[in-house]
Short mmCIF file of C-alpha atoms in Angstrom, two decimals:
data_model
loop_
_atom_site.label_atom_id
_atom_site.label_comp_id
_atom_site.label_asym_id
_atom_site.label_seq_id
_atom_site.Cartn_x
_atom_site.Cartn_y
_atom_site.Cartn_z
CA UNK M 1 21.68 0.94 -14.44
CA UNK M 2 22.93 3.02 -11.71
CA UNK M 3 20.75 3.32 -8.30
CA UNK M 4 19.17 6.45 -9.08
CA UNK M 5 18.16 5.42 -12.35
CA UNK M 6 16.41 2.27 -10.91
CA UNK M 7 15.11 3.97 -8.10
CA UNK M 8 13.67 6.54 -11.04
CA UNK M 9 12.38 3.34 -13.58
CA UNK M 10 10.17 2.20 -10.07
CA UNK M 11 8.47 6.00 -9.51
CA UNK M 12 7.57 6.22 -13.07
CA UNK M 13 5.69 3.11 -12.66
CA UNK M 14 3.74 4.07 -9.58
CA UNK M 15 1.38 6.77 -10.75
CA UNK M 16 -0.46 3.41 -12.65
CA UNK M 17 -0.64 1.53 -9.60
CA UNK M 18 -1.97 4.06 -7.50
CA UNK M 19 -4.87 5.07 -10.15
CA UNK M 20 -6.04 1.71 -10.33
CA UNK M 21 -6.02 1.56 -6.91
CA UNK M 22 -8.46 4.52 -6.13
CA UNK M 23 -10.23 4.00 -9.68
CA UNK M 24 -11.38 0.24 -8.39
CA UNK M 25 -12.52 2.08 -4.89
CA UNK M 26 -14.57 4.72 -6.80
CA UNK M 27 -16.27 2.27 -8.96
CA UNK M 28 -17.36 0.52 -6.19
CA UNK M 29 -18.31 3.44 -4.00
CA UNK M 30 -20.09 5.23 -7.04
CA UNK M 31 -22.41 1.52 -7.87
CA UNK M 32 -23.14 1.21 -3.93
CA UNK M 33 -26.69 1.19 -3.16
CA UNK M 34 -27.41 3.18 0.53
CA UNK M 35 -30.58 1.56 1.12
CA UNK M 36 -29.09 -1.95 0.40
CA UNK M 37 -25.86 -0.53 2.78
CA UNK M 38 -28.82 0.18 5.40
CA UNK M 39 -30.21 -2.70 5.12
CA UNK M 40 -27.28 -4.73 6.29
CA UNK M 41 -26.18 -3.05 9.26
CA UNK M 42 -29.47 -2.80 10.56
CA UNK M 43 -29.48 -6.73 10.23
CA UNK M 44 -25.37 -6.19 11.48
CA UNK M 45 -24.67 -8.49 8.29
CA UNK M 46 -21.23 -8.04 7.95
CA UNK M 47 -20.50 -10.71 5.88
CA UNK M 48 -22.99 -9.17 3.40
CA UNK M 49 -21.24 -5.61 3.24
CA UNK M 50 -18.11 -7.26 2.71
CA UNK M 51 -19.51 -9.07 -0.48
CA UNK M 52 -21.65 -5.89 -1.08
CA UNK M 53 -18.88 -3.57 -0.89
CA UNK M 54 -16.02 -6.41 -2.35
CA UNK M 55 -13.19 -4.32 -4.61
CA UNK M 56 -13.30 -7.12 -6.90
CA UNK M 57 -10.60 -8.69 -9.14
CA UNK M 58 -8.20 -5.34 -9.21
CA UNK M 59 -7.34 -6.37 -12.64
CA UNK M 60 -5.52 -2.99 -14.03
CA UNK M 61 -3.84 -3.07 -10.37
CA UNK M 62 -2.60 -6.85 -11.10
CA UNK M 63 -1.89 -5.86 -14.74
CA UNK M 64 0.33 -2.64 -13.33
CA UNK M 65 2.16 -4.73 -11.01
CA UNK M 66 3.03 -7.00 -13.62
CA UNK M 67 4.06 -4.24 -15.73
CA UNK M 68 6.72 -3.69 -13.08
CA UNK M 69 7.81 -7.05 -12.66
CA UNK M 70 8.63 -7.32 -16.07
CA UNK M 71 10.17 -4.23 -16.35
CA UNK M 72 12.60 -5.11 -13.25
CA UNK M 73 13.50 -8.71 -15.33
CA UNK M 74 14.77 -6.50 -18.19
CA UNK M 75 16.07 -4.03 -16.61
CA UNK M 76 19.58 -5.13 -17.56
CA UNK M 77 20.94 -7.70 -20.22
CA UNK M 78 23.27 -10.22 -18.76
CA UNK M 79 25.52 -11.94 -21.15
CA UNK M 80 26.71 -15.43 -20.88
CA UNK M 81 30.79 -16.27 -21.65
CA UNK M 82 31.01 -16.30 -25.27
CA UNK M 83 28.60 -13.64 -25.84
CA UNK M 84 25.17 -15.41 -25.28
CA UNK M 85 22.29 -12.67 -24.01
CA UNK M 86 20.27 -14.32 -20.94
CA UNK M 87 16.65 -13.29 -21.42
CA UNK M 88 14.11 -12.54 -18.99
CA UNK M 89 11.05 -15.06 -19.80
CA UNK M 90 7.73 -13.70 -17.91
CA UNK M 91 5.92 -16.30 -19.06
CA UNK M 92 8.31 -19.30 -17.29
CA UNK M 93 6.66 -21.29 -14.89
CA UNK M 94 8.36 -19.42 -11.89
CA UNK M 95 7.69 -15.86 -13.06
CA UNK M 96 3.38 -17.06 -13.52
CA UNK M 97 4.11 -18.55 -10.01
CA UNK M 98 4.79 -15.32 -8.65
CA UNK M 99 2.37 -12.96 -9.92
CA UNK M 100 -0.14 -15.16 -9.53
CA UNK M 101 0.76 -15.61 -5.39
CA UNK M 102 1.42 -11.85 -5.43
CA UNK M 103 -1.82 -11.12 -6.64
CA UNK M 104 -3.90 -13.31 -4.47
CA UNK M 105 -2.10 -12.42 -1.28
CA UNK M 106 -2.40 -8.55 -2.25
CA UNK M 107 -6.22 -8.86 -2.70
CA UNK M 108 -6.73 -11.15 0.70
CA UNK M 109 -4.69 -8.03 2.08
CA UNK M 110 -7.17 -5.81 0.61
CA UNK M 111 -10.03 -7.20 1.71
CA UNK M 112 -9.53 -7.98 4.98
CA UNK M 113 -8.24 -4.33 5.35
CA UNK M 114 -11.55 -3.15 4.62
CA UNK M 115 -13.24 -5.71 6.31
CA UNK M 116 -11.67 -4.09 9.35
CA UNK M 117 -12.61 -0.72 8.47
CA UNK M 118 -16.15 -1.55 7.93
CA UNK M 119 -16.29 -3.34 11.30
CA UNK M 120 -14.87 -0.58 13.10
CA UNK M 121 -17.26 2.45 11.00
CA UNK M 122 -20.18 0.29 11.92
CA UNK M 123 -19.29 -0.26 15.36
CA UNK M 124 -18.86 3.54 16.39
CA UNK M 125 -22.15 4.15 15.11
CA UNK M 126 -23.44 2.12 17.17
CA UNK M 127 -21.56 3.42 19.75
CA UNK M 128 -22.65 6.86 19.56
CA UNK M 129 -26.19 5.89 18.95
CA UNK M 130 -26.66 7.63 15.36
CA UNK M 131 -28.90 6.44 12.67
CA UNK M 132 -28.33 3.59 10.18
CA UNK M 133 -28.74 5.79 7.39
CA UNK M 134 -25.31 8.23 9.08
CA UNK M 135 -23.57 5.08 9.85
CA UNK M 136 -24.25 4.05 5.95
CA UNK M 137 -23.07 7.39 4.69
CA UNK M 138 -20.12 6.69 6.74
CA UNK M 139 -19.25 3.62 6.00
CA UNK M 140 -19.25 4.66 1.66
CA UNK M 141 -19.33 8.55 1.76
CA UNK M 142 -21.67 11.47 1.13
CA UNK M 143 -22.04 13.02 -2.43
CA UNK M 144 -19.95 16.09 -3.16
CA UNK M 145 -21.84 18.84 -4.56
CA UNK M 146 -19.16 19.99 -6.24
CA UNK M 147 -18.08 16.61 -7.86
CA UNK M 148 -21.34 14.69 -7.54
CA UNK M 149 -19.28 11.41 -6.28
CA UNK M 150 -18.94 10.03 -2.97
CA UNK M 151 -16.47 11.46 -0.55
CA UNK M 152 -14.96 10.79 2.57
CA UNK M 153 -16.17 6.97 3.32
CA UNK M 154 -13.69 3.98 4.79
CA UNK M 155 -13.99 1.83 1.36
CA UNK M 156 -10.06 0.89 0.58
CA UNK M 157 -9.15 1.94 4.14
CA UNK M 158 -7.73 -0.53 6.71
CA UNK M 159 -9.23 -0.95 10.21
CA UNK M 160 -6.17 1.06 12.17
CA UNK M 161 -7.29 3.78 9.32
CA UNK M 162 -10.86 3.24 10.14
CA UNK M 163 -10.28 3.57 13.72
CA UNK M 164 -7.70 6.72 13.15
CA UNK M 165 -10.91 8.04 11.21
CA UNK M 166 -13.59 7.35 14.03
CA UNK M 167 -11.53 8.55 16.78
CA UNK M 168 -10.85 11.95 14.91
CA UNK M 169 -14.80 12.40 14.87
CA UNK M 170 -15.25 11.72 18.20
CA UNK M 171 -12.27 14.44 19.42
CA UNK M 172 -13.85 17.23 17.54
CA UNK M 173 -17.45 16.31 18.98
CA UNK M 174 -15.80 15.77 22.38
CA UNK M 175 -16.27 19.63 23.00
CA UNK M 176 -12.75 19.38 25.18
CA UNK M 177 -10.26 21.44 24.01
CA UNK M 178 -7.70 18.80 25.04
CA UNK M 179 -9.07 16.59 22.60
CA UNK M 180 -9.26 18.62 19.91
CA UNK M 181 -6.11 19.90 19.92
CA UNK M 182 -5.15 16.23 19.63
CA UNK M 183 -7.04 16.48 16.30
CA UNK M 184 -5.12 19.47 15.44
CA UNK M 185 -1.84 16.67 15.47
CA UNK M 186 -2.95 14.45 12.83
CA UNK M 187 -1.16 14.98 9.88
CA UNK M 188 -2.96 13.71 7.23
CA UNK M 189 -5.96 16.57 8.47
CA UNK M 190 -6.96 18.84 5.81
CA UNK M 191 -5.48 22.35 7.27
CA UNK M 192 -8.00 24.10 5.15
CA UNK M 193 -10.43 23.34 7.78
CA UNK M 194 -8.58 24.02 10.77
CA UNK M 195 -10.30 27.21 11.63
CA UNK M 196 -13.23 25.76 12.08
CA UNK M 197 -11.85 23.80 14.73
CA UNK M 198 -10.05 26.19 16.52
CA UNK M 199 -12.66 28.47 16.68
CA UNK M 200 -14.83 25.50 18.03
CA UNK M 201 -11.22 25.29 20.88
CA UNK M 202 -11.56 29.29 21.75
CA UNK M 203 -15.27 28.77 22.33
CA UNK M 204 -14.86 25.73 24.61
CA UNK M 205 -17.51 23.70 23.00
CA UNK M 206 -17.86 20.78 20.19
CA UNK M 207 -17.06 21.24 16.42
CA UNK M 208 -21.43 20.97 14.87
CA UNK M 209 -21.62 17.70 13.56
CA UNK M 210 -22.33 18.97 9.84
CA UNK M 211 -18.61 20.64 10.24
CA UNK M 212 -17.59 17.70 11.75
CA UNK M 213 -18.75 15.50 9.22
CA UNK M 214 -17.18 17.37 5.98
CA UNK M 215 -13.78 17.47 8.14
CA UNK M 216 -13.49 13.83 8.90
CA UNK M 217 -14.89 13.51 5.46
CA UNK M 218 -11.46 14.87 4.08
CA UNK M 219 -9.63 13.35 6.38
CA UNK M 220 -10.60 9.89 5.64
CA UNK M 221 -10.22 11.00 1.81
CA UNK M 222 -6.40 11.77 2.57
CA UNK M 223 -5.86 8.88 4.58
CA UNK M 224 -7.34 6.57 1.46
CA UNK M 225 -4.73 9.07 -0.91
CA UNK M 226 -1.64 8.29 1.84
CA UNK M 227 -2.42 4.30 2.12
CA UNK M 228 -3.19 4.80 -2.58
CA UNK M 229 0.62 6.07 -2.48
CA UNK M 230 2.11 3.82 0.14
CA UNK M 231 0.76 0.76 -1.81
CA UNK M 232 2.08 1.68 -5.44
CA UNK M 233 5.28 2.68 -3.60
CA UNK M 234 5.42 -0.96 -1.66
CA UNK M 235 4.04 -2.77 -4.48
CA UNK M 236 5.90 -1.51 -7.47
CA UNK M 237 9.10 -1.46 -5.61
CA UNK M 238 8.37 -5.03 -4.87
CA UNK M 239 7.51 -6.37 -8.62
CA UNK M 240 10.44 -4.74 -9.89
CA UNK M 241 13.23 -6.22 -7.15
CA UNK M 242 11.29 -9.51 -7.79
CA UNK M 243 11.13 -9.55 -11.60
CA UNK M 244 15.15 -8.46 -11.53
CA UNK M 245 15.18 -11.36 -8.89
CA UNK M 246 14.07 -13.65 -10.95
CA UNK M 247 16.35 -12.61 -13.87
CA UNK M 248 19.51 -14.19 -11.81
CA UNK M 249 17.36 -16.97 -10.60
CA UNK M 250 16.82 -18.27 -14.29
CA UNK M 251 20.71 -17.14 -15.03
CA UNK M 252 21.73 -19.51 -12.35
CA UNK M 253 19.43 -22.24 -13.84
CA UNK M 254 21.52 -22.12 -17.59
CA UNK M 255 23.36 -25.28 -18.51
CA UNK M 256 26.62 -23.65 -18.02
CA UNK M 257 25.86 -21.54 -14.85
CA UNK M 258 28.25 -18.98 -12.83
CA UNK M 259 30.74 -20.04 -10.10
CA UNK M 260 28.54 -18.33 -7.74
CA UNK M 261 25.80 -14.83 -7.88
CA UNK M 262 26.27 -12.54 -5.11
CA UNK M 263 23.61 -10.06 -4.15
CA UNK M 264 24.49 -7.13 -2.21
CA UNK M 265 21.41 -4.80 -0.15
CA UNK M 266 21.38 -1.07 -1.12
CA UNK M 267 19.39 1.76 0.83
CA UNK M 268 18.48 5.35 -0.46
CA UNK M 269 21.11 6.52 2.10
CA UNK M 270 19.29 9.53 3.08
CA UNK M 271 17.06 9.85 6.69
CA UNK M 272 14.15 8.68 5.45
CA UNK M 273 15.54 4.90 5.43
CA UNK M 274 14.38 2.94 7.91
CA UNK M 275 17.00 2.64 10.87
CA UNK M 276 16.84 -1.42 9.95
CA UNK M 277 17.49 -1.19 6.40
CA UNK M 278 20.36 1.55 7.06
CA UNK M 279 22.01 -0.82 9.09
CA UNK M 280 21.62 -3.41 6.18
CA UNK M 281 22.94 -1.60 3.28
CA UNK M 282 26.13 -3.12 1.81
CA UNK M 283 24.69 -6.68 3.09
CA UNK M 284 26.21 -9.71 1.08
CA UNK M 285 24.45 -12.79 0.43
CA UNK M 286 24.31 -15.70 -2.37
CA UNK M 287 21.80 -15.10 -4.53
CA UNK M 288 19.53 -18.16 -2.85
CA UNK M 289 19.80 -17.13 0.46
CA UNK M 290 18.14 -14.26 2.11
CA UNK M 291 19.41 -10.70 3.81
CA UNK M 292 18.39 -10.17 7.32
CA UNK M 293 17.52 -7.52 9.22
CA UNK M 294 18.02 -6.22 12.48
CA UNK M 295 15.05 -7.12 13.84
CA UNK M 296 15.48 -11.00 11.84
CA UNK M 297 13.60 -10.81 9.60
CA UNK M 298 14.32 -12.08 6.29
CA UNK M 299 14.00 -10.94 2.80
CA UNK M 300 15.08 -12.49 -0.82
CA UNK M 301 14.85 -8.88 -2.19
CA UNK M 302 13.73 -5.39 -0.63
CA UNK M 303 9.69 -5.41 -0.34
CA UNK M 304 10.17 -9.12 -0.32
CA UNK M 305 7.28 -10.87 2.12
CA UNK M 306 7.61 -14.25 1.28
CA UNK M 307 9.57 -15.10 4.53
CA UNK M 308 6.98 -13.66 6.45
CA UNK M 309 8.56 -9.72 6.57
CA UNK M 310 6.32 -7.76 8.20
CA UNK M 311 4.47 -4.15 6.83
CA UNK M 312 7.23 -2.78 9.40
CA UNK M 313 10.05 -4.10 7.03
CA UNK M 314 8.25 -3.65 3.65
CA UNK M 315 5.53 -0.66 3.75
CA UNK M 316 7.51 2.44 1.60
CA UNK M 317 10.72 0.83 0.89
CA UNK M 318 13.00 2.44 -1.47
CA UNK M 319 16.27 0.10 -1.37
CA UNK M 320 17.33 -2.11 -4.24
CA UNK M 321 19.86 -4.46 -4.73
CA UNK M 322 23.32 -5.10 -7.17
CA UNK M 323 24.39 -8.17 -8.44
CA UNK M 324 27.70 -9.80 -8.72
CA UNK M 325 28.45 -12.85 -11.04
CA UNK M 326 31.40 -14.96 -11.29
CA UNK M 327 32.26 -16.94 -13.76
CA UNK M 328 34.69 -19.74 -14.16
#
């Protein structure tokens, strides 16, 4: 397969990932009880919203991300000398291994993400003395009238999300212009609802807070769509590099193995790349060691966090990686 092919196989897998992503978050937000949400804040339980408001198992997000994984280990057929086809096995012990570590680490990621968020939505309630009930409706989102389901909550949200969230409510209640102009920067902002704001700027005085509330309202809803896209992006990319991974790994494990696999880092090669995985592309490394970046840190495969690559290195990655075998 050529680059843009693979780089095409990965997209048409993340539309999966990224509904089972916000599906799991609207189940959840659609069973939560507000009075039990109440409850808990008012007693500042956090450890009971988290379990309250837990995402659960992810299953179809697991089972997507699997999908991928596989699909990367048979994304080419590598023939042995003499002929032989070397097949991809997701069932081997190391493949299991992987999904299985993938899947836990994804979920702790998860969780403590909205952990964060929850912390943070609770804490600026507080903070600008509103009700438990506001903070509540906050925290898991009003009802639409037009769709009937929540809206416009922190539930799937990180806490830097959370905090981007809170901080946009307080610049349009802020009544300074300054600082809502600064709202008027953010890009995931609905624009729909800019007038509102700027009329609120011409007037010199605070967006109400029922305007204030549907506009943060969207915003958090775009934020959860931007962070829904950035993890099937991350995480598909990252099954299928790992599942193709693994395809050499159990070539170099065949009774009569190559002289030596060679992997070789490849970038998009437009400006979106990262600067550090620019400066990587055309990298050369056996197949059991790992590329480097610029910054050091290391990666078996692009969107590979085993080493301990950080977000930085990993979060919307669109590189890939060619192999070269030699034989005897």
């Amino acid at each position: 397969m050529t680059e843009s092919e693979i780089l095409a196989a990965i997209e048409g897998l993340e539309p999966a990932l990224q509904r089972a992503y916000l599906d799991q978050i609207r189940s959840v937000v659609d069973a939560a009880t507000i009075a039990e949400v109440e409850r808990l804040i008012e007693e500042q339980n956090t450890q009971g919203l988290d379990t309250l408001l837990a995402l659960g198992a992810f299953a179809l997000l697991i089972e997507a991300i699997r999908t991928a994984y596989i699909k990367g280990g048979r994304s080419e057929v590598i023939k042995a000398p003499g002929g032989r086809p070397i097949e991809f096995d997701p069932h081997s012990d190391q493949s299991q291994a992987w999904l299985k570590e993938t899947a836990e680490a994804l979920r702790k990621e998860i969780a403590d993400g909205q952990g964060d968020a929850i912390r943070t939505t609770v804490a600026a309630g507080i903070n600008r003395g509103q009700s438990v009930r506001e903070t509540a409706l906050d925290v898991v989102g009003r009802v639409s009238a037009q769709t009937g389901n929540r809206t416009g909550g922190v539930i799937g949200l990180t806490g830097n999300d959370a905090l981007a969230v809170t901080r946009a409510m307080d610049q349009l209640l802020s009544g300074d212009p300054a600082q809502m102009k600064q709202y008027m920067t953010r890009i995931d902002r609905d624009k729909r609802l800019d007038r509102i704001v700027i009329e609120a700027i011409e007037a010199n005085k605070p967006v109400s807070k029922a305007d204030a509330t549907r506009i943060v309202g969207a915003y958090a809803d775009r934020k959860l769509k931007a962070r829904a896209e950035m993890l099937a992006r991350t995480e598909t990319l990252r099954a299928y590099n790992a599942g193709w991974n693994q395809l050499y790994q159990d070539l170099a494990r065949q009774p009569v193995a190559p002289v030596s696999i060679e992997k070789i880092w490849k970038s998009k090669g437009d400006m979106r790349v990262r600067h550090t995985h620019a400066t990587m592309t055309g990298q050369k490394v056996l197949l059991d060691q790992p590329f480097r970046s610029p910054k050091g840190a290391l990666l078996m495969y692009p969107g590979d966090g085993s080493l301990g690559a950080g977000w930085d290195e990993l979060a919307n990655c669109r590189c890939t990686v060619s192999y070269r075998v030699k034989w005897k």
